[in-house]
Short mmCIF file of C-alpha atoms and ligand atoms in Angstrom, two decimals:
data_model
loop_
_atom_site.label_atom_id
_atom_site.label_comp_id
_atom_site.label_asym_id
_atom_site.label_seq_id
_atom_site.Cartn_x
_atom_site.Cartn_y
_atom_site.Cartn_z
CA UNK A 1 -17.14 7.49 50.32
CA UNK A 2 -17.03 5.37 47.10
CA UNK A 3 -16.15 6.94 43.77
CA UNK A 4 -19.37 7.04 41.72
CA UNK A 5 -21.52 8.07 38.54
CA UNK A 6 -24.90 9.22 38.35
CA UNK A 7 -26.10 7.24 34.90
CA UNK A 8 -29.28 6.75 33.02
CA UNK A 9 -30.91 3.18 34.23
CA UNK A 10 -31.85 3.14 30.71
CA UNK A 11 -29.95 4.33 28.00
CA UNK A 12 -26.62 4.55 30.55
CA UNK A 13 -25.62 8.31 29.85
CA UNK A 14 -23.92 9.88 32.59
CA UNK A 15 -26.19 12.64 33.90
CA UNK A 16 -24.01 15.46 35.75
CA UNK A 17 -26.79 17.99 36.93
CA UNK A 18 -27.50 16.88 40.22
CA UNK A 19 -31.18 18.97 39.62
CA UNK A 20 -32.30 16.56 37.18
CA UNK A 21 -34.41 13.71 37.80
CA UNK A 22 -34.52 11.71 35.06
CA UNK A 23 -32.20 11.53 32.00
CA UNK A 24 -32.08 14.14 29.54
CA UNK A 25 -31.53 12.12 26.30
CA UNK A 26 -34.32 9.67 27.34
CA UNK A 27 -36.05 10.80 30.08
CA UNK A 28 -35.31 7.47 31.86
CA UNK A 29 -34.31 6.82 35.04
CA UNK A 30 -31.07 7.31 36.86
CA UNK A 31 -29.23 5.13 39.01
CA UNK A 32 -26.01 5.46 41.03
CA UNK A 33 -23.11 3.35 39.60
CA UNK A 34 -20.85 3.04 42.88
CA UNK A 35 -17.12 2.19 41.84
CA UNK A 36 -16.75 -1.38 44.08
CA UNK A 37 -12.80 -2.06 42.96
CA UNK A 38 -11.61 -1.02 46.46
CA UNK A 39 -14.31 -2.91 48.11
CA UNK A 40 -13.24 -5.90 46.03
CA UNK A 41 -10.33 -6.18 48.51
CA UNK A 42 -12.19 -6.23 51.79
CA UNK A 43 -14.47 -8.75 53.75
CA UNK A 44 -17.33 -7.99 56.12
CA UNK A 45 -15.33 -7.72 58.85
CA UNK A 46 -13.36 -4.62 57.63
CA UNK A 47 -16.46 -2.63 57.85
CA UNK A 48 -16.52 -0.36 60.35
CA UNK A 49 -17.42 -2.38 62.90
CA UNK A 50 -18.63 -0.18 65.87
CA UNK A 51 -20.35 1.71 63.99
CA UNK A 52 -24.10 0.67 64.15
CA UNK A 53 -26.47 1.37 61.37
CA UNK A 54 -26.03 3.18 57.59
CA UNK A 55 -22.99 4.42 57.70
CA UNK A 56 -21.21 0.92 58.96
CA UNK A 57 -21.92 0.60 54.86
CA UNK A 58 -19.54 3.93 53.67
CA UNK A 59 -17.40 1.66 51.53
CA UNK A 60 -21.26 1.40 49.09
CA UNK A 61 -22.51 5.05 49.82
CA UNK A 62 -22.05 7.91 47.26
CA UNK A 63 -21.54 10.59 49.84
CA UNK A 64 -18.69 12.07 51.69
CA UNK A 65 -18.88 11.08 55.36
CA UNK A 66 -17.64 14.63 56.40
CA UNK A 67 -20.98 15.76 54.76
CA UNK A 68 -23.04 13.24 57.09
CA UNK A 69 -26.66 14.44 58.72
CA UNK A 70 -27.18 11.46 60.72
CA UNK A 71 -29.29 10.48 63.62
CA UNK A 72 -28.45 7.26 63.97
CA UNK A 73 -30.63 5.96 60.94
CA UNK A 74 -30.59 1.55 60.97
CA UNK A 75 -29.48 -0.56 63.69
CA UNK A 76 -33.20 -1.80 63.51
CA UNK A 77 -33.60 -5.53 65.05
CA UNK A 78 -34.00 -8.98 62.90
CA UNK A 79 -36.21 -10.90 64.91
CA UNK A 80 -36.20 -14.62 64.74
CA UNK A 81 -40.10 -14.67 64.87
CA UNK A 82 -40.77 -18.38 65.66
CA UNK A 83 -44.67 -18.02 66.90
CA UNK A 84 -45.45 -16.24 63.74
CA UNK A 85 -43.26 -18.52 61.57
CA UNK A 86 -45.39 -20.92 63.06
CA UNK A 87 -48.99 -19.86 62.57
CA UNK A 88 -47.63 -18.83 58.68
CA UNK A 89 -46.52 -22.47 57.87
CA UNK A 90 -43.06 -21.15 57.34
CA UNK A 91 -41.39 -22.09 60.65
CA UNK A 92 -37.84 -20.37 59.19
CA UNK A 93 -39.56 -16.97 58.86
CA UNK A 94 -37.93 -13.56 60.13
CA UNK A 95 -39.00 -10.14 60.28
CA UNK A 96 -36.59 -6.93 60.15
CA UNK A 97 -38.23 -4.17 62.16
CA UNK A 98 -37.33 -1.25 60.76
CA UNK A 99 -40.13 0.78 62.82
CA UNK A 100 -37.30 1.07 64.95
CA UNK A 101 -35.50 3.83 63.27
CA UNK A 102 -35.87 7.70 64.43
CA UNK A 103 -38.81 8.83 62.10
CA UNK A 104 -39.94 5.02 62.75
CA UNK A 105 -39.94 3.86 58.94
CA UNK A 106 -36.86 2.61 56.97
CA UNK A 107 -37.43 5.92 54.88
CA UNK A 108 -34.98 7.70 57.30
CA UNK A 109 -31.92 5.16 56.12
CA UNK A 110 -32.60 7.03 52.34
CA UNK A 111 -32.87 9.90 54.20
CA UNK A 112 -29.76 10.30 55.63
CA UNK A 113 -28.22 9.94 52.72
CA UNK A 114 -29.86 12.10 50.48
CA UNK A 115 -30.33 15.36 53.12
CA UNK A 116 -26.02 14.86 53.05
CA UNK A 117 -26.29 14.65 49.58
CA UNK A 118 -27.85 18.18 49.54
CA UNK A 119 -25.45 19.29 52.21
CA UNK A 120 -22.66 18.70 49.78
CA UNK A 121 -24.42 20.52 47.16
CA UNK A 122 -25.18 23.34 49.24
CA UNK A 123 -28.94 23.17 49.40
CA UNK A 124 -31.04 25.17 51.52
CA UNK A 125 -34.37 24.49 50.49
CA UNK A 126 -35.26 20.82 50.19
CA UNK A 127 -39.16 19.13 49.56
CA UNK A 128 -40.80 16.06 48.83
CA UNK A 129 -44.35 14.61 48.13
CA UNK A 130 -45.03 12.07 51.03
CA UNK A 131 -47.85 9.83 52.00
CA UNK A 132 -46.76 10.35 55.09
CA UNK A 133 -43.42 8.46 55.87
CA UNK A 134 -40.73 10.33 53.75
CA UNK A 135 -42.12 13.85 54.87
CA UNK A 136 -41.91 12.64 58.44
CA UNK A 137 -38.32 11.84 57.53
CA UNK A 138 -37.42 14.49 55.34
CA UNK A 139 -38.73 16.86 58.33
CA UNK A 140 -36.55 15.38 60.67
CA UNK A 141 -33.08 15.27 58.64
CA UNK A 142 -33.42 18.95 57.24
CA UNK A 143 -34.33 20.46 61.16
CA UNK A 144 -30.80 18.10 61.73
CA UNK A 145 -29.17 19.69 58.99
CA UNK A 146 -31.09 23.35 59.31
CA UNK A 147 -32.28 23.16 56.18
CA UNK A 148 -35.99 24.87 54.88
CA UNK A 149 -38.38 21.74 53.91
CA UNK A 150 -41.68 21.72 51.95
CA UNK A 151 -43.44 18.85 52.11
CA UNK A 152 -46.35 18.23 49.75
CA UNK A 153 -49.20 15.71 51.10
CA UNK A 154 -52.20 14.30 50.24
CA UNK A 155 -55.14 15.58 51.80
CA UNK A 156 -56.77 13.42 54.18
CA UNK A 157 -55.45 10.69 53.03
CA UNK A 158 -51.79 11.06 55.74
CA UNK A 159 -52.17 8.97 59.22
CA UNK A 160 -52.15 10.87 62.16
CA UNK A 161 -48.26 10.12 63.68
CA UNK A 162 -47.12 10.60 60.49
CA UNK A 163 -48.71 14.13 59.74
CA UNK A 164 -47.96 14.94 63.48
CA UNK A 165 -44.09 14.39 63.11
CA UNK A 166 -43.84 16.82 59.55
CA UNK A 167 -45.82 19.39 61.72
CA UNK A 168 -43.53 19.05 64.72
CA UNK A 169 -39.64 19.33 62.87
CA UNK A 170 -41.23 22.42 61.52
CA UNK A 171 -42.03 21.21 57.72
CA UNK A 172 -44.20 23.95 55.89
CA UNK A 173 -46.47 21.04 55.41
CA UNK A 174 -48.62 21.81 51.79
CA UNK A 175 -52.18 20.10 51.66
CA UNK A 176 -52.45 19.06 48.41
CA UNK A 177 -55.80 18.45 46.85
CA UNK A 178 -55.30 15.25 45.35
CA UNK A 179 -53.51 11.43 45.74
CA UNK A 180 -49.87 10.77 46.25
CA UNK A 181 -49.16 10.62 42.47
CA UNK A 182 -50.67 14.44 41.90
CA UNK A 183 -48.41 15.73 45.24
CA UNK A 184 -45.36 14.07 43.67
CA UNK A 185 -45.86 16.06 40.25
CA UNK A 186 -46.06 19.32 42.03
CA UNK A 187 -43.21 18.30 44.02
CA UNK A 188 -40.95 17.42 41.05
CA UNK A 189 -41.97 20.97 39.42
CA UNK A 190 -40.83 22.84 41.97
CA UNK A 191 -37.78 20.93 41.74
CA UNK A 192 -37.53 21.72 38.29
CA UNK A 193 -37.82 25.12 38.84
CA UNK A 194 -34.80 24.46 41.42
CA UNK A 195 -36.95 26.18 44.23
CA UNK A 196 -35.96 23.28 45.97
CA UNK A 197 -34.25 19.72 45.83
CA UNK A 198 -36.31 16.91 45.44
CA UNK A 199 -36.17 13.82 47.65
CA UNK A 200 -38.25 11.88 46.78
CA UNK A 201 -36.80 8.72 45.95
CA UNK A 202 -36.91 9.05 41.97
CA UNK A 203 -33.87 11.39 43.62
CA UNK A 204 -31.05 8.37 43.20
CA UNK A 205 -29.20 9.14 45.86
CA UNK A 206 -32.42 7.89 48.32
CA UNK A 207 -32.01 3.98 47.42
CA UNK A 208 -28.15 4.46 47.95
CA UNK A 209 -29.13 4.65 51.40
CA UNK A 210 -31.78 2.28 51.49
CA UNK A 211 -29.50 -0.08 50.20
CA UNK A 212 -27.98 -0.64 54.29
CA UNK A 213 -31.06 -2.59 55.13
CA UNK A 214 -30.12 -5.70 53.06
CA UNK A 215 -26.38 -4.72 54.20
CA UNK A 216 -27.62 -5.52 57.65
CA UNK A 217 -29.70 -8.06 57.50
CA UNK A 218 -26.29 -9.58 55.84
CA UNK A 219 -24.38 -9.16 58.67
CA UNK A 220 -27.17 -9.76 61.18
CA UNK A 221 -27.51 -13.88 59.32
CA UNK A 222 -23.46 -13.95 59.22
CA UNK A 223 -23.74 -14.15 55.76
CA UNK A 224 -25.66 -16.71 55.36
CA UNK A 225 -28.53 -15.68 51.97
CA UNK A 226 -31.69 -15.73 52.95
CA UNK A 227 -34.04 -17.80 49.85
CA UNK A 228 -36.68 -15.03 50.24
CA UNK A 229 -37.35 -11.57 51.20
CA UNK A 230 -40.81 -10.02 51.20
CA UNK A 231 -41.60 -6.62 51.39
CA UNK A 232 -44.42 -4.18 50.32
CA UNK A 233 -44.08 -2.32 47.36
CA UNK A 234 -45.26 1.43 46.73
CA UNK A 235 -43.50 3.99 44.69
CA UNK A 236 -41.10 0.93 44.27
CA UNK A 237 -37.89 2.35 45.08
CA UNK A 238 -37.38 -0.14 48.14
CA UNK A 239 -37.49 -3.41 46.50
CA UNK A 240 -35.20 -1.75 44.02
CA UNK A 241 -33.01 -0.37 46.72
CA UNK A 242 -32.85 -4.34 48.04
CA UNK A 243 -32.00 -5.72 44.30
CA UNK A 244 -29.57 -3.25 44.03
CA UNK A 245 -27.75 -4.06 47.32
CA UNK A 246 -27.86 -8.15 46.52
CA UNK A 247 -25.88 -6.90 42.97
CA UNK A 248 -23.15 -4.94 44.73
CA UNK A 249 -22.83 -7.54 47.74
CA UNK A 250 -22.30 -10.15 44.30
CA UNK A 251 -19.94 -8.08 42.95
CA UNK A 252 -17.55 -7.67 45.60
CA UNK A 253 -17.79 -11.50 46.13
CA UNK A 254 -19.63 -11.42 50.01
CA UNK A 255 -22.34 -13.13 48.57
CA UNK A 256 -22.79 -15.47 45.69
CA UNK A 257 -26.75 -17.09 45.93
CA UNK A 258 -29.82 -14.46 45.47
CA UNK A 259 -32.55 -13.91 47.20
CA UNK A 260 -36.12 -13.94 45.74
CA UNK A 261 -37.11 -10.53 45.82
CA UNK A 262 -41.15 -10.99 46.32
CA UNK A 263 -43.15 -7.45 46.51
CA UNK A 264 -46.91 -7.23 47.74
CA UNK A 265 -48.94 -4.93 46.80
CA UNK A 266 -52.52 -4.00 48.31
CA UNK A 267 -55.40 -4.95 46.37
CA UNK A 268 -56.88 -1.44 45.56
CA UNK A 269 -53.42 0.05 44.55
CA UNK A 270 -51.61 -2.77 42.91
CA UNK A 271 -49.95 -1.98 39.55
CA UNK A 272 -46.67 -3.61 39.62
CA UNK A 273 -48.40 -7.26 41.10
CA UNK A 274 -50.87 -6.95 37.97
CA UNK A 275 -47.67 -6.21 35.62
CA UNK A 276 -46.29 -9.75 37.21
CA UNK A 277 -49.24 -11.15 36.76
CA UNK A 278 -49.37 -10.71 32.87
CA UNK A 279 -45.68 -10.74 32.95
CA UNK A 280 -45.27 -7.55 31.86
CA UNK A 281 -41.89 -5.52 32.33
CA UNK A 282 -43.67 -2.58 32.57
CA UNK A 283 -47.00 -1.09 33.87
CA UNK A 284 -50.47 0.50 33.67
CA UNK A 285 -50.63 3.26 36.24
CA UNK A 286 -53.67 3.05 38.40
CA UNK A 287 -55.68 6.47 38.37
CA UNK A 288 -57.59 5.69 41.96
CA UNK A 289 -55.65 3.67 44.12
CA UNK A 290 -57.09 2.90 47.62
CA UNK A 291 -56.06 0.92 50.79
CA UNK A 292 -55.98 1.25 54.00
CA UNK A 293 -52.04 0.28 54.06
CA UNK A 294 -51.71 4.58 52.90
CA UNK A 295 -48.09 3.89 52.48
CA UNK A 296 -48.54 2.17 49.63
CA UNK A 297 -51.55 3.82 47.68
CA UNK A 298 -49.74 5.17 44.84
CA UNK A 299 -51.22 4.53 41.30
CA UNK A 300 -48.08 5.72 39.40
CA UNK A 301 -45.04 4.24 40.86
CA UNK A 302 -41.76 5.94 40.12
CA UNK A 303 -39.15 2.77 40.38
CA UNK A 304 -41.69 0.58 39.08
CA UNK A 305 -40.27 -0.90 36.06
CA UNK A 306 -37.08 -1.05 38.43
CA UNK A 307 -39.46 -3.08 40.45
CA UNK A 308 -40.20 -5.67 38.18
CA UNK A 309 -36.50 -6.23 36.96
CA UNK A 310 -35.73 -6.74 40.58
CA UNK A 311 -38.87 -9.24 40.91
CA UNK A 312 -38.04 -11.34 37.35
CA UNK A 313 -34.18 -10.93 37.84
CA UNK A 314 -34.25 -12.91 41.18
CA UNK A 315 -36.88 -15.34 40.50
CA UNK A 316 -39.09 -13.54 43.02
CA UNK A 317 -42.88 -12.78 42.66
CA UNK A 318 -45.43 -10.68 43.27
CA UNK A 319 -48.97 -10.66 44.54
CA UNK A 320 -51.74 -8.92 45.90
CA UNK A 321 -53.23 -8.69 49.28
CA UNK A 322 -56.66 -7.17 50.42
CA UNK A 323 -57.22 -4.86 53.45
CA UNK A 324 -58.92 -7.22 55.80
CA UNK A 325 -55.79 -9.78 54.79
CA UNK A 326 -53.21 -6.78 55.76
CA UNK A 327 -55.15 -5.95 59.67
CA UNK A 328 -55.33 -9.44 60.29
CA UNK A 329 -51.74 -10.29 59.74
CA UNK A 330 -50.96 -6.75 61.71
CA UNK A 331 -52.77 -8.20 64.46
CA UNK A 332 -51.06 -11.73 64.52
CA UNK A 333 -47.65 -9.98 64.49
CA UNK A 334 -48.60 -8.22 67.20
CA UNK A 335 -50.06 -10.91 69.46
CA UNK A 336 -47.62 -13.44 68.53
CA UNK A 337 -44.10 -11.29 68.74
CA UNK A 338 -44.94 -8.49 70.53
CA UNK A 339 -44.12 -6.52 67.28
CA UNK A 340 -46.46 -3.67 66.32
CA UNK A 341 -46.65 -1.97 62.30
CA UNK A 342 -48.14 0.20 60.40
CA UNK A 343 -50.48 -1.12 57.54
CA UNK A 344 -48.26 -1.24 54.58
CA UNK A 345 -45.60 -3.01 56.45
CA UNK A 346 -48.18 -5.82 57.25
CA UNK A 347 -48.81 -6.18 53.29
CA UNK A 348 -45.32 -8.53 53.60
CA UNK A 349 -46.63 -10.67 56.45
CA UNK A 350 -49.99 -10.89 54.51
CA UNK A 351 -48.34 -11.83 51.36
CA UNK A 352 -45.82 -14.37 53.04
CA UNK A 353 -49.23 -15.93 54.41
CA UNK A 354 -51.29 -15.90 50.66
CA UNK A 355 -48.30 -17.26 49.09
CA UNK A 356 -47.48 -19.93 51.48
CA UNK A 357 -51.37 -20.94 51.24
CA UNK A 358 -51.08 -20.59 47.35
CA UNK A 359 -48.25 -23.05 47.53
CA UNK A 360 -45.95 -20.37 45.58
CA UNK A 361 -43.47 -20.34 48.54
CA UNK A 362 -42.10 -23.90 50.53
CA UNK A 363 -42.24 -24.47 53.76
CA UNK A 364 -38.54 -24.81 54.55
CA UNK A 365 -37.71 -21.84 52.49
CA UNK A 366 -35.91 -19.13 54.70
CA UNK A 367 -37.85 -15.94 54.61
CA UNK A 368 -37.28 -12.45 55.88
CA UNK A 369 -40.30 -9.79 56.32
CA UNK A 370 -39.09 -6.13 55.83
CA UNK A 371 -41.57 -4.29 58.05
CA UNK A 372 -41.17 -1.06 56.95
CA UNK A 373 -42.47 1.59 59.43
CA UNK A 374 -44.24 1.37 62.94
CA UNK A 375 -47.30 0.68 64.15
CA UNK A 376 -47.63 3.65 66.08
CA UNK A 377 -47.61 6.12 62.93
CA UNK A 378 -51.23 5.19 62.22
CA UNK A 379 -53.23 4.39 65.69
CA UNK A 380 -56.29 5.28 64.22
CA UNK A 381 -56.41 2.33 61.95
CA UNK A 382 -55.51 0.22 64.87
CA UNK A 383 -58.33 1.17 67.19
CA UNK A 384 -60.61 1.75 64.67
CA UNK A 385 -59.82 -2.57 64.15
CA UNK A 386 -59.61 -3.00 68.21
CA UNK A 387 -62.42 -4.08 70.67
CA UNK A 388 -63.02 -0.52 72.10
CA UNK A 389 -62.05 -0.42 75.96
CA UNK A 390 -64.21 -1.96 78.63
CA UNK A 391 -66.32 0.44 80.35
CA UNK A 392 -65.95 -0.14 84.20
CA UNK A 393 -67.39 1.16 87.16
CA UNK A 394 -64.57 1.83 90.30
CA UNK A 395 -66.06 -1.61 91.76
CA UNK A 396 -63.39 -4.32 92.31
CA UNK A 397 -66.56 -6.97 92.14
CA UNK A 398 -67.09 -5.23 88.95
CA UNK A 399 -63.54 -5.63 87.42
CA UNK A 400 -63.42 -9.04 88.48
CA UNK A 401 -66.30 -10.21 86.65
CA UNK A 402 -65.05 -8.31 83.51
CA UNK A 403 -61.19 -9.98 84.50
CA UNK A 404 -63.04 -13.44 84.39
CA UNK A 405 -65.52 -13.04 81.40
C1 LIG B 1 -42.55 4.23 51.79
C2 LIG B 1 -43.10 3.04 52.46
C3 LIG B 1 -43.37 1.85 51.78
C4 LIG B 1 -43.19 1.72 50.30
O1 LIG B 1 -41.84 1.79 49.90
P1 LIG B 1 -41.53 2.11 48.36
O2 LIG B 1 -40.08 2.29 48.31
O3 LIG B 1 -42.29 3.34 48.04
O4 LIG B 1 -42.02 0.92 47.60
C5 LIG B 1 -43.84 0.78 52.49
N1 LIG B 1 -44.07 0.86 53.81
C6 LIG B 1 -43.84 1.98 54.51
C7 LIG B 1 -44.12 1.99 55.96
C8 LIG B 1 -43.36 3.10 53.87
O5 LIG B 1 -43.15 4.21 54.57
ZN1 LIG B 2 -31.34 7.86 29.17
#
């Protein structure tokens, strides 16, 4: 475990209640200031090397190992994807698939993290507001850890795998009448009340985790720093998780060039890309955001000024992308690699494509997609973009005209 303070993002004041969720002097947020000196005298290779995943990253976590609740969060594959680099106009493209973790999003590498963190403080009751993903998640590390867990989700509004994995670890799953932002407000005042600990990701301890996905992709390119990395943007906490990573991997000297950190956001739902585009450091929450990429329909997003220091501080960008943009590029991922994802995570394969078009990125730049949760979380939205099956009689003739048409 690394040494570390919990601080104000904003105003720096070490915060020592780990209830609180934003600072008390300034009601900013908090961040995790992990003591690197020790770190300063290793290289990659000193990592833990068989182990596989978040925890290879211990040196950079903020949590005892003894404490872990793990189920073997990361890991997840970085494809060399050179069909879909292709069809993009970015021939140097990859795509880190991190539907491949337990719960299927990257939400579980926060996860893990956090639901130890509340091990080591001896919670027993532990909640979050979800669009789907991080209740999913949450579910899943508190049945590990034999915890209680509230989740708090929008009504109608969760895809089917998503909803049908909180159900299944035994969440009290909470219908809330509302959007994402109105769940998360309930959420955080039942944290306040300490009837529970919050972890959502305005919890700091989330990111921490998070942070192993640009750890890995790291190690998976030897090194070697990427000039872009895409990835859809929500509550925000992700890209900030990324930034945050790049800064520690800087400090310790494993890295000396930075990424640009480029967020998409969908159309309907889009506050931090409209901050960028008026070059705003902060933003105007959205009171009805809508997409079909559910992930990322949040109006209000928690990390969002984080968001944009990430996006100006690397040189990055950040755009927009409209629903029909986000199915198609699911679909070419998935006939050109094989690789199937949820909606949201298709926002970064979308926004690779607009931006390439737009002339904003080159086509020799190096580029990795984060795609952040499986495809398999949301089938409706798949079939409902699929040619419906072909009815067939039990006639061979039959099914070999169909096999020919
Ligand atoms: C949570 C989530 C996002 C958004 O991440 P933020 O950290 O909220 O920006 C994107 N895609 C998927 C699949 C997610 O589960
Ligand atoms: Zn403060």
């Amino acid at each position: 475990m690394a040494e570390h303070r919990v601080v104000c993002w904003d105003c720096n004041a070490d915060v020592n209640d780990p209830y609180v969720n934003n600072c008390p002097r300034c009601g900013g947020l908090l961040t995790v200031k992990i003591d690197l000196e020790n770190v300063k005298e290793m290289k990659p290779k000193d990592l833990h090397r068989e182990q596989i995943g978040v925890w290879r990253y211990t040196p950079f976590m903020p949590v005892d190992a003894s404490k872990k609740v793990s189920i073997q969060e990361g890991g997840t594959p970085l494809y060399r994807v050179e069909a879909l680099g292709k069809a993009l106009g970015v021939p140097k493209t990859h795509v880190k698939f991190e539907g491949l973790n337990p719960t299927g999003s990257f939400k579980d590498r926060g996860m893990t993290i956090g639901v130890s963190r509340a091990k080591e403080l001896g919670a027993t009751v532990v909640g979050c507001a979800s669009t789907g993903n991080t209740s999913a998640s949450l579910a899943a590390y508190a049945a590990k850890a034999g915890m209680k867990c509230a989740v708090f989700l929008p009504s109608g509004k969760v895809a089917a795998g998503k909803l049908a994995q909180a159900l299944f670890f035994g969440a009290k799953v909470l219908s809330i009448d509302g959007n994402f932002d109105d769940a998360l407000e309930l959420a955080r005042k039942m944290a306040d009340e300490k009837k529970l600990y919050l972890l959502n990701s305005i919890n700091p301890y989330r990111p921490e985790g998070q942070k192993s996905v640009l750890f890995e992709i790291m190690d998976q390119l030897a090194y070697e720093v990427p000039d872009r990395i895409v990835l859809p943007v929500g509550n925000a906490a992700n890209i900030w998780a990324v930034y945050k990573a790049i800064q520690e991997l800087k400090e310790v000297g494993w890295i000396s060039k930075t990424p640009m950190l480029t967020g998409i956001q969908a159309e309907g739902s889009a506050p931090v890309a409209k901050a960028f585009a008026s070059k705003k450091h902060d933003f105007v929450p959205e009171e009805h955001p809508e997409t079909v990429a559910t992930a990322i329909r949040i109006g209000n997003p928690v990390s969002g000024r984080k968001a944009l220091h990430a996006i100006y501080d690397t040189g990055g960008f950040s755009d927009t992308v409209t629903d029909a943009e986000i199915i198609s590029a699911q679909q070419l991922l998935g006939k050109t690699e094989g690789v199937c994802v949820e909606p949201a995570s298709a926002a970064s394969v979308a926004g690779l494509r607009k931006l390439r078009d737009a002339g904003v990125i080159d086509r020799d730049e190096r580029v990795v997609c984060i795609c952040t949760g499986n495809g398999l979380k949301d089938p409706d939205t798949i079939i409902n973009n699929a040619q419906p099956p072909i009815k067939c009689r039990n006639s061979v003739e039959d099914i070999s005209r169909i096999l020919l048409s």
